[in-house]
Structures are given as structure tokens and as C-alpha cells.
PDB file of C-alpha atoms and ligand atoms in Angstrom:
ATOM      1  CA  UNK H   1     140.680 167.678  75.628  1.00  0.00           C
ATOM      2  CA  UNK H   2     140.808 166.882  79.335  1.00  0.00           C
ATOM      3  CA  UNK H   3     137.227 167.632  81.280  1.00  0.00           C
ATOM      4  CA  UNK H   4     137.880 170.314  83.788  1.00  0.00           C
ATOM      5  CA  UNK H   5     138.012 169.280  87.424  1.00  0.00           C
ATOM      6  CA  UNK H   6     135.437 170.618  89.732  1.00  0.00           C
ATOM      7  CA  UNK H   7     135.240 170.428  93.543  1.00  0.00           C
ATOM      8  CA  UNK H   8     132.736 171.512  96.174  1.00  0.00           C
ATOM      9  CA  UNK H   9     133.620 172.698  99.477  1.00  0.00           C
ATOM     10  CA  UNK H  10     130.641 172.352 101.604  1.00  0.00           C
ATOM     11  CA  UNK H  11     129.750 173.751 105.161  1.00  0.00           C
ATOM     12  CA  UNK H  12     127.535 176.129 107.278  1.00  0.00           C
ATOM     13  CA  UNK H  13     130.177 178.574 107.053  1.00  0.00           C
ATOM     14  CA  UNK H  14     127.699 180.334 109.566  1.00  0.00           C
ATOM     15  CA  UNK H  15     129.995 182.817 109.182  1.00  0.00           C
ATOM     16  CA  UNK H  16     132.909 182.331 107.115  1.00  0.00           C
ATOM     17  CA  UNK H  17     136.241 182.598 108.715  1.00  0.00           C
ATOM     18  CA  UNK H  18     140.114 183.652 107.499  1.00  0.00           C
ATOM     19  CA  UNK H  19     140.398 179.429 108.003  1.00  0.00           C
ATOM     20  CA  UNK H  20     137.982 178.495 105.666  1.00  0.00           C
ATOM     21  CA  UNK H  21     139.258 181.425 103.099  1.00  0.00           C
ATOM     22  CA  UNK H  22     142.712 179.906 103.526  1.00  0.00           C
ATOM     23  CA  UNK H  23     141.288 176.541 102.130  1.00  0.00           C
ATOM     24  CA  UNK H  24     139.364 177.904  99.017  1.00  0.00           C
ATOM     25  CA  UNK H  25     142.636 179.640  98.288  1.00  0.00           C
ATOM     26  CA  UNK H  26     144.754 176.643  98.427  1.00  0.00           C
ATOM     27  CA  UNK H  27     141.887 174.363  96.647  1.00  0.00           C
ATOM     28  CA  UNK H  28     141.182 177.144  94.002  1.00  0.00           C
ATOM     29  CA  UNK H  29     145.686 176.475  92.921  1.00  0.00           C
ATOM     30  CA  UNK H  30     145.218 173.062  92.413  1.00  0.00           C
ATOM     31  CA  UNK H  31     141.417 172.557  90.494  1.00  0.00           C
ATOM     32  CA  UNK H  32     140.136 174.425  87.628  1.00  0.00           C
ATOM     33  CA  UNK H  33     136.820 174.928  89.646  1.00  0.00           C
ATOM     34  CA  UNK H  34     135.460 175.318  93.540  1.00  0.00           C
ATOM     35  CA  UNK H  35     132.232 175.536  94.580  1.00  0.00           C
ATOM     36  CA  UNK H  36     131.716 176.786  98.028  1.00  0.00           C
ATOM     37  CA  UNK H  37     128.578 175.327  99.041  1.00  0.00           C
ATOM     38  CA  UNK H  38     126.688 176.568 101.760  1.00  0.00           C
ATOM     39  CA  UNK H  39     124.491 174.199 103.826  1.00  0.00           C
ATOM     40  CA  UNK H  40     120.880 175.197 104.402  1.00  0.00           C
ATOM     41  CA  UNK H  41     119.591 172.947 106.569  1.00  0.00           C
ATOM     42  CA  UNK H  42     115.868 173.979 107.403  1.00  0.00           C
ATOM     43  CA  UNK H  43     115.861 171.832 111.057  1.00  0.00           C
ATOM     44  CA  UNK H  44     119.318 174.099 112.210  1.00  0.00           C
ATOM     45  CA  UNK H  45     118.869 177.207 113.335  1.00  0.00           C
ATOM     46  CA  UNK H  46     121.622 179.471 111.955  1.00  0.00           C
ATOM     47  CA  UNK H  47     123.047 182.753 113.140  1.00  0.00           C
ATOM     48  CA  UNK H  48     123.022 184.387 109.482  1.00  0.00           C
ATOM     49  CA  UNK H  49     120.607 183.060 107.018  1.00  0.00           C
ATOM     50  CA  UNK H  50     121.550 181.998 103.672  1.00  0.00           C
ATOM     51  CA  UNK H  51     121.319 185.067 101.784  1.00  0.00           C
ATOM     52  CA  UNK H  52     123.965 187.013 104.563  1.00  0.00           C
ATOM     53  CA  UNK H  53     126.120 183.690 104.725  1.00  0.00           C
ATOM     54  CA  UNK H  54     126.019 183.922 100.781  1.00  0.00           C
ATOM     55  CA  UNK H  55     126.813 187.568 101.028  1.00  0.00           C
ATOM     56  CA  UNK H  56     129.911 187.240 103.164  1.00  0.00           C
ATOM     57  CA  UNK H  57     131.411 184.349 101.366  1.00  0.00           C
ATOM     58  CA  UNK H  58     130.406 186.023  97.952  1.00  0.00           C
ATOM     59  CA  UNK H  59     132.640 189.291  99.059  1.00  0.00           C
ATOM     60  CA  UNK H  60     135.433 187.420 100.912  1.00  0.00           C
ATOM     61  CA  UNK H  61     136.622 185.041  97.748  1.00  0.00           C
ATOM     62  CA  UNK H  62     135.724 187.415  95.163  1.00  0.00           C
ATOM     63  CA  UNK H  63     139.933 187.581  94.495  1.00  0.00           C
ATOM     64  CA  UNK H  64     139.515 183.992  93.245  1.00  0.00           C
ATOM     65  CA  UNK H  65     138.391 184.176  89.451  1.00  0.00           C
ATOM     66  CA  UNK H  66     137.475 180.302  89.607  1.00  0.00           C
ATOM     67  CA  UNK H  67     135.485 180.026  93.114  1.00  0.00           C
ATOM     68  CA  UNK H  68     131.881 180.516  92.901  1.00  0.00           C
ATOM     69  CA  UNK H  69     129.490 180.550  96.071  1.00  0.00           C
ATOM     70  CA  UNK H  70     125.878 178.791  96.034  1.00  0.00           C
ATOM     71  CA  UNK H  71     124.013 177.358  98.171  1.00  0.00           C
ATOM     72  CA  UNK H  72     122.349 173.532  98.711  1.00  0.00           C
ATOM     73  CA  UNK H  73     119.939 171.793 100.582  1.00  0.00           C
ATOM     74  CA  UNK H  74     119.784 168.088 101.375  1.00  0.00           C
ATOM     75  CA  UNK H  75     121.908 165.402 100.116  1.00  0.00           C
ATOM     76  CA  UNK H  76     125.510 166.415  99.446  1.00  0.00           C
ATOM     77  CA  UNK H  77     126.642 163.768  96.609  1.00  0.00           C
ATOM     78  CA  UNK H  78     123.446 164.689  94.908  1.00  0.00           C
ATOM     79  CA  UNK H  79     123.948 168.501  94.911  1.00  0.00           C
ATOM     80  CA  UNK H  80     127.276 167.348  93.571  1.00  0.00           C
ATOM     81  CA  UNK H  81     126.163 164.936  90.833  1.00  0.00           C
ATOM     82  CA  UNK H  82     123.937 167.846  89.717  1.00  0.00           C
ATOM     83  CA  UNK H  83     126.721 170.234  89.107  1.00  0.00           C
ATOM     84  CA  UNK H  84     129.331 167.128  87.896  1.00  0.00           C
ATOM     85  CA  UNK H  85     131.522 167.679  90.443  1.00  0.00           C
ATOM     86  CA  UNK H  86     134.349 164.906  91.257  1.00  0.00           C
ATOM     87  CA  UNK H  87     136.024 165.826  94.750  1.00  0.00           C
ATOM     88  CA  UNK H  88     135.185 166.964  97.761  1.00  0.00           C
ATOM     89  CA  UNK H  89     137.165 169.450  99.688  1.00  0.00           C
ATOM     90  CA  UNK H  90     137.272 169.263 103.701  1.00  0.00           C
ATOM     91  CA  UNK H  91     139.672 171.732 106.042  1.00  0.00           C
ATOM     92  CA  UNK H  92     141.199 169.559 109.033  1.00  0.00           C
ATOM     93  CA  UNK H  93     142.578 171.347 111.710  1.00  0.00           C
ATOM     94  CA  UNK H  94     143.412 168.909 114.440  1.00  0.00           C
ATOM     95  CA  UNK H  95     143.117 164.992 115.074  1.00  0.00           C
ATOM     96  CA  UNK H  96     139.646 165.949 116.790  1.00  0.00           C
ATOM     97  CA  UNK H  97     138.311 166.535 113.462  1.00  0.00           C
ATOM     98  CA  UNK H  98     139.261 163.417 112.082  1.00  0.00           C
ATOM     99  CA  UNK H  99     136.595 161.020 113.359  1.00  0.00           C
ATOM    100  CA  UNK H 100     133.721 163.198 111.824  1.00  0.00           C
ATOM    101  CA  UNK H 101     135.711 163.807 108.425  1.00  0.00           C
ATOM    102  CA  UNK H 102     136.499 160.021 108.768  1.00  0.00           C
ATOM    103  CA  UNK H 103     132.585 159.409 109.272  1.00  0.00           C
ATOM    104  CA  UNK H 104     131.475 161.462 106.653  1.00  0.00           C
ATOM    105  CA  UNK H 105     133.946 160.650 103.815  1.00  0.00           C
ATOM    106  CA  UNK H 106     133.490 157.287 104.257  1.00  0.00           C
ATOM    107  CA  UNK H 107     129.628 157.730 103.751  1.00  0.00           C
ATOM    108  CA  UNK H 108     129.940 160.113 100.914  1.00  0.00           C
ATOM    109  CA  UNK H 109     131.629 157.718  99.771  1.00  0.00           C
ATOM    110  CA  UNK H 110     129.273 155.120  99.814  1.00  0.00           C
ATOM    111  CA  UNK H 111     126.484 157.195  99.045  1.00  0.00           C
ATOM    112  CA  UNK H 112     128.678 158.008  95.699  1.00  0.00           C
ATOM    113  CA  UNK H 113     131.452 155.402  95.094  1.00  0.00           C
ATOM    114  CA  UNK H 114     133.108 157.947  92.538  1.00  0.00           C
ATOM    115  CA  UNK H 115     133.296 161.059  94.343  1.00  0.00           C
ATOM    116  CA  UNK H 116     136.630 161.564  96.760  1.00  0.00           C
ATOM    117  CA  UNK H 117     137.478 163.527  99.698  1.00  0.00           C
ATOM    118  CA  UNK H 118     140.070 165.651  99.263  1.00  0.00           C
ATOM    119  CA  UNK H 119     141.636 167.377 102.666  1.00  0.00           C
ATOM    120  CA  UNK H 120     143.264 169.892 103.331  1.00  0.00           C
ATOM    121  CA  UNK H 121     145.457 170.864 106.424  1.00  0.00           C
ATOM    122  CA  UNK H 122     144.826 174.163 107.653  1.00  0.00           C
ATOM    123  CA  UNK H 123     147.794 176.880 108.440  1.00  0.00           C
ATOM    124  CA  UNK H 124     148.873 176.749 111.767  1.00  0.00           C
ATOM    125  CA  UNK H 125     147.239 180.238 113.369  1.00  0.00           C
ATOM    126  CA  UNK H 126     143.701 178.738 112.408  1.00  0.00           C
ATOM    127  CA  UNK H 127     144.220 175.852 113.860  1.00  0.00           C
ATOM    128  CA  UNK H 128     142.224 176.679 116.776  1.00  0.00           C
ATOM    129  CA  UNK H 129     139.356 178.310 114.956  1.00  0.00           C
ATOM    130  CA  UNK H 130     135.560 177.461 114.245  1.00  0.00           C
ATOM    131  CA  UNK H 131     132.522 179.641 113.300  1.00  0.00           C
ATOM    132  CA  UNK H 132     131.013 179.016 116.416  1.00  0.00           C
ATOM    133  CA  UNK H 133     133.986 179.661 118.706  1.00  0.00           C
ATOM    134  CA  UNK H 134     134.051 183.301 116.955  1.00  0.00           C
ATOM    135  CA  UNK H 135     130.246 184.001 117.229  1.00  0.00           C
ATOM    136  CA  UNK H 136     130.559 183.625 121.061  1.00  0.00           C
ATOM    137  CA  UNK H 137     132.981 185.898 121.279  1.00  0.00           C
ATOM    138  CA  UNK H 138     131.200 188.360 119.183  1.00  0.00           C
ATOM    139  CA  UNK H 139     128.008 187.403 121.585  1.00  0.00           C
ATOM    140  CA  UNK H 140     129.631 188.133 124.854  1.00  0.00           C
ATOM    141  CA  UNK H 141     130.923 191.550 123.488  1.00  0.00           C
ATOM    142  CA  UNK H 142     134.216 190.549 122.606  1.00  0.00           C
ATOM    143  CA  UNK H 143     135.990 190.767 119.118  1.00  0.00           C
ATOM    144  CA  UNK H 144     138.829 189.466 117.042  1.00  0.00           C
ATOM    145  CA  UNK H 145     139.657 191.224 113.861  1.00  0.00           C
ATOM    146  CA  UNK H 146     142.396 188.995 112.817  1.00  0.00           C
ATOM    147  CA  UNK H 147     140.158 185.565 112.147  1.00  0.00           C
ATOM    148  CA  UNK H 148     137.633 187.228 110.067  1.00  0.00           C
ATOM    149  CA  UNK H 149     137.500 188.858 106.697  1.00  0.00           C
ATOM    150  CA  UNK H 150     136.508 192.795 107.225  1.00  0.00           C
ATOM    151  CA  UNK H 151     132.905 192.176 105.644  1.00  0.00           C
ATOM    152  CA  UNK H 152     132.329 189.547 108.316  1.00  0.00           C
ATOM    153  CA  UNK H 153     133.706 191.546 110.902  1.00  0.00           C
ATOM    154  CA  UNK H 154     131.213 194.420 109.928  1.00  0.00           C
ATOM    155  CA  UNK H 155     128.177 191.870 110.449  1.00  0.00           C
ATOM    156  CA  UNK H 156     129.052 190.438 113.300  1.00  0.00           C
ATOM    157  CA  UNK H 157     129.005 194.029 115.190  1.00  0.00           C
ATOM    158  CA  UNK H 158     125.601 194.311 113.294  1.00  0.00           C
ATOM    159  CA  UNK H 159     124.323 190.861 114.986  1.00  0.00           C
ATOM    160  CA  UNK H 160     125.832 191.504 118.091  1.00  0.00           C
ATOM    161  CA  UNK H 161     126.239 195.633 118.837  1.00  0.00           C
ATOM    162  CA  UNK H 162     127.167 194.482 122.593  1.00  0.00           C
ATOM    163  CA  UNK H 163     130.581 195.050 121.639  1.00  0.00           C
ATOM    164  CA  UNK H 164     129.905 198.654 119.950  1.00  0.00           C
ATOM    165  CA  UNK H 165     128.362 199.834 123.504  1.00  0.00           C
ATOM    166  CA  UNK H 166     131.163 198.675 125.094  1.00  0.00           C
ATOM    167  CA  UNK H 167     133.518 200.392 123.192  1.00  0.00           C
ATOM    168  CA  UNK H 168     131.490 203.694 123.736  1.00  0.00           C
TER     169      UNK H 168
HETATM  170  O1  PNS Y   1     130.789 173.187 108.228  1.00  0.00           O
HETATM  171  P1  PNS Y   1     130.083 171.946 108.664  1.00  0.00           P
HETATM  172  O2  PNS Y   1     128.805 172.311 109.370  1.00  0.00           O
HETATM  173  O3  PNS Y   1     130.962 171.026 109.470  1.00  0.00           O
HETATM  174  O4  PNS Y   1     129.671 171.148 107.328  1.00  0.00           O
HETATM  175  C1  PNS Y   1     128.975 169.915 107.385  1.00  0.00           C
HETATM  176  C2  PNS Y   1     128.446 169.544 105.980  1.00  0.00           C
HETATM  177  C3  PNS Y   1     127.618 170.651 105.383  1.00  0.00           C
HETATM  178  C4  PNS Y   1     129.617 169.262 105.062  1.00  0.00           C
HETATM  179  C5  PNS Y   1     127.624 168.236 106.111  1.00  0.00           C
HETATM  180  O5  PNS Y   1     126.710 168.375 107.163  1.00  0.00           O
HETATM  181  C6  PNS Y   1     126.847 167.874 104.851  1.00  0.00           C
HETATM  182  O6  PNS Y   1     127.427 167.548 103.845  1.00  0.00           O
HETATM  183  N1  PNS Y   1     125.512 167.961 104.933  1.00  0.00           N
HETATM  184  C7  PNS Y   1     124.633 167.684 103.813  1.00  0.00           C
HETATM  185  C8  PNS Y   1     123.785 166.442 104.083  1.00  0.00           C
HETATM  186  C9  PNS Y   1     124.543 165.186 103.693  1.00  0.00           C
HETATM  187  O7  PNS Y   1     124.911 164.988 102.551  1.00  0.00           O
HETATM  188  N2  PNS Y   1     124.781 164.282 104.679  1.00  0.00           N
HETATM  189  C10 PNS Y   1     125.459 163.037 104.440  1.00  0.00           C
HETATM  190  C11 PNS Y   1     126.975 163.153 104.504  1.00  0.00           C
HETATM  191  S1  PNS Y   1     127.548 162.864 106.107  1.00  0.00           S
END
């Protein structure tokens, strides 16, 4: 019987965003498991720790029956070797995030000469988007509702009630 295939898509996802939902979907059709793994590096300093980056993810893909959210910390390859996972999945958006994907697959790969990159192109209306681009906005009392799952929405008011006085 064939082994199933398992894949990890790792990042800060500090918060997640509708772009990074739109690649678990599309990565959740094609292998039999993903594993969104979130980053906890202890030298960044994050806007949501791991437990509320955990949280959000957990609630935003809980309509995918073979995603599961976790979290890692250090090496990549060897968080993957430790759960036998295969591929790697990465979201592109535009050539500027080639030369970092570039840089980073190619080290993975050496780091772990039997693990591959697998990328994903991202749909067109999140092409512009990024975690950080929406916490600014959030952080100078502004909001988009259309780029963030409702849960994340909710917390980012939390983080940031500028935008609630504003409103008043
Ligand atoms: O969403 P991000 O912040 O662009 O994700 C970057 C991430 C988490 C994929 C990358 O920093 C990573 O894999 N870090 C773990 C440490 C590691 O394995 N580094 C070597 C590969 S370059």
C-alpha cells in the first residue's frame, strides 16, 4: 500500500491571513496530509504568541479534515524528519519573493537532500498581502475585513482597540 504523503507548511503566520488559508486549501486537494507549522522563534518578537497564532490558525482551517496546526522551534528539515514529512509547501506571490524562497529551498535542500519544495502561486487579490502589511493597518486604526478570517479579525481589534475608538 502506498505511504501517505505528508507536507508542512511553515511560517510565522503572525497572524494568519485569507492568503495563507488559500494555500492550505489548495495543498490540503493534492496531499493526504498538511501540517501548518508555526515558527516560534524565541530571538523574534511576535505580535501574537504561539498559543493565539495557534488559536487563529486552529479555527480558520478547521473545514479541512486533513490539515492539522502545531507548532516548531529551530531547524525546519528536522521538525520535518520528526514527523516524516516529504515536501515542503511555500505561497509565492510575486517575483520579489523568489530570491528568499530561492535561498531557502535551496538550503533546505541541502540541509535534507530528500525533502522538496513545493510552491504554490497565490490567487490574484492576495497578491499584495503579508501579515505584517495587515498588522499596520490594524496599528494605525485602520481595518480590512476582506484579507482576514473573522476570528483574526476579532483579535486584531483586541490587540489594537485604536480602531474601535475610532469607530465610536
Ligand atoms: O512566514 P515566514 O516568516 O516567511 O516563514 C519563514 C520560515 C518559518 C519558513 C523560515 O524562517 C524557517 O523555516 N525557519 C526555521 C529555521 C530554519 O530551518 N532555517 C533554515 C532554512 S532557511
Amino acid at each position: 500500500m502506498k505511504s501517505a504523503v505528508r507536507a508542512v507548511y511553515p511560517g510565522s503566520f503572525d497572524p494568519i491571513t485569507n492568503g495563507h488559508i488559500y494555500i492550505v486549501e489548495r495543498a490540503a486537494a493534492i496531499f493526504d496530509e498538511v501540517r501548518v507549522g508555526i515558527l516560534v522563534n524565541l530571538q523574534k518578537k511576535y505580535t501574537f504568541d504561539v498559543e493565539e497564532r495557534h488559536a487563529m490558525a486552529s479555527e480558520a482551517l478547521s473545514h479541512l479534515p486533513n490539515v492539522v496546526v502545531d507548532h516548531f522551534t529551530g531547524l525546519l528539515v528536522d521538525y520535518m524528519r520528526q514527523w516524516e514529512a516529504k515536501v515542503i509547501i511555500r505561497g509565492l506571490r510575486a517575483m520579489s519573493d523568489f530570491e528568499y524562497e530561492f535561498q531557502m529551498a535551496l538550503t533546505n535542500r541541502q540541509l535534507a537532500p530528500g525533502i522538496e519544495t513545493f510552491f504554490i502561486i497565490t490567487d490574484a487579490q492576495y497578491s499584495y498581502l503579508s501579515s505584517s502589511l495587515i498588522r499596520d493597518i490594524f496599528k494605525l486604526g485602520g481595518a480590512m475585513d476582506n484579507v482576514v478570517p473573522p476570528c483574526v479579525f476579532r483579535r486584531l481589534r483586541e490587540r489594537f482597540p485604536a480602531l474601535s475608538r475610532r469607530e465610536e
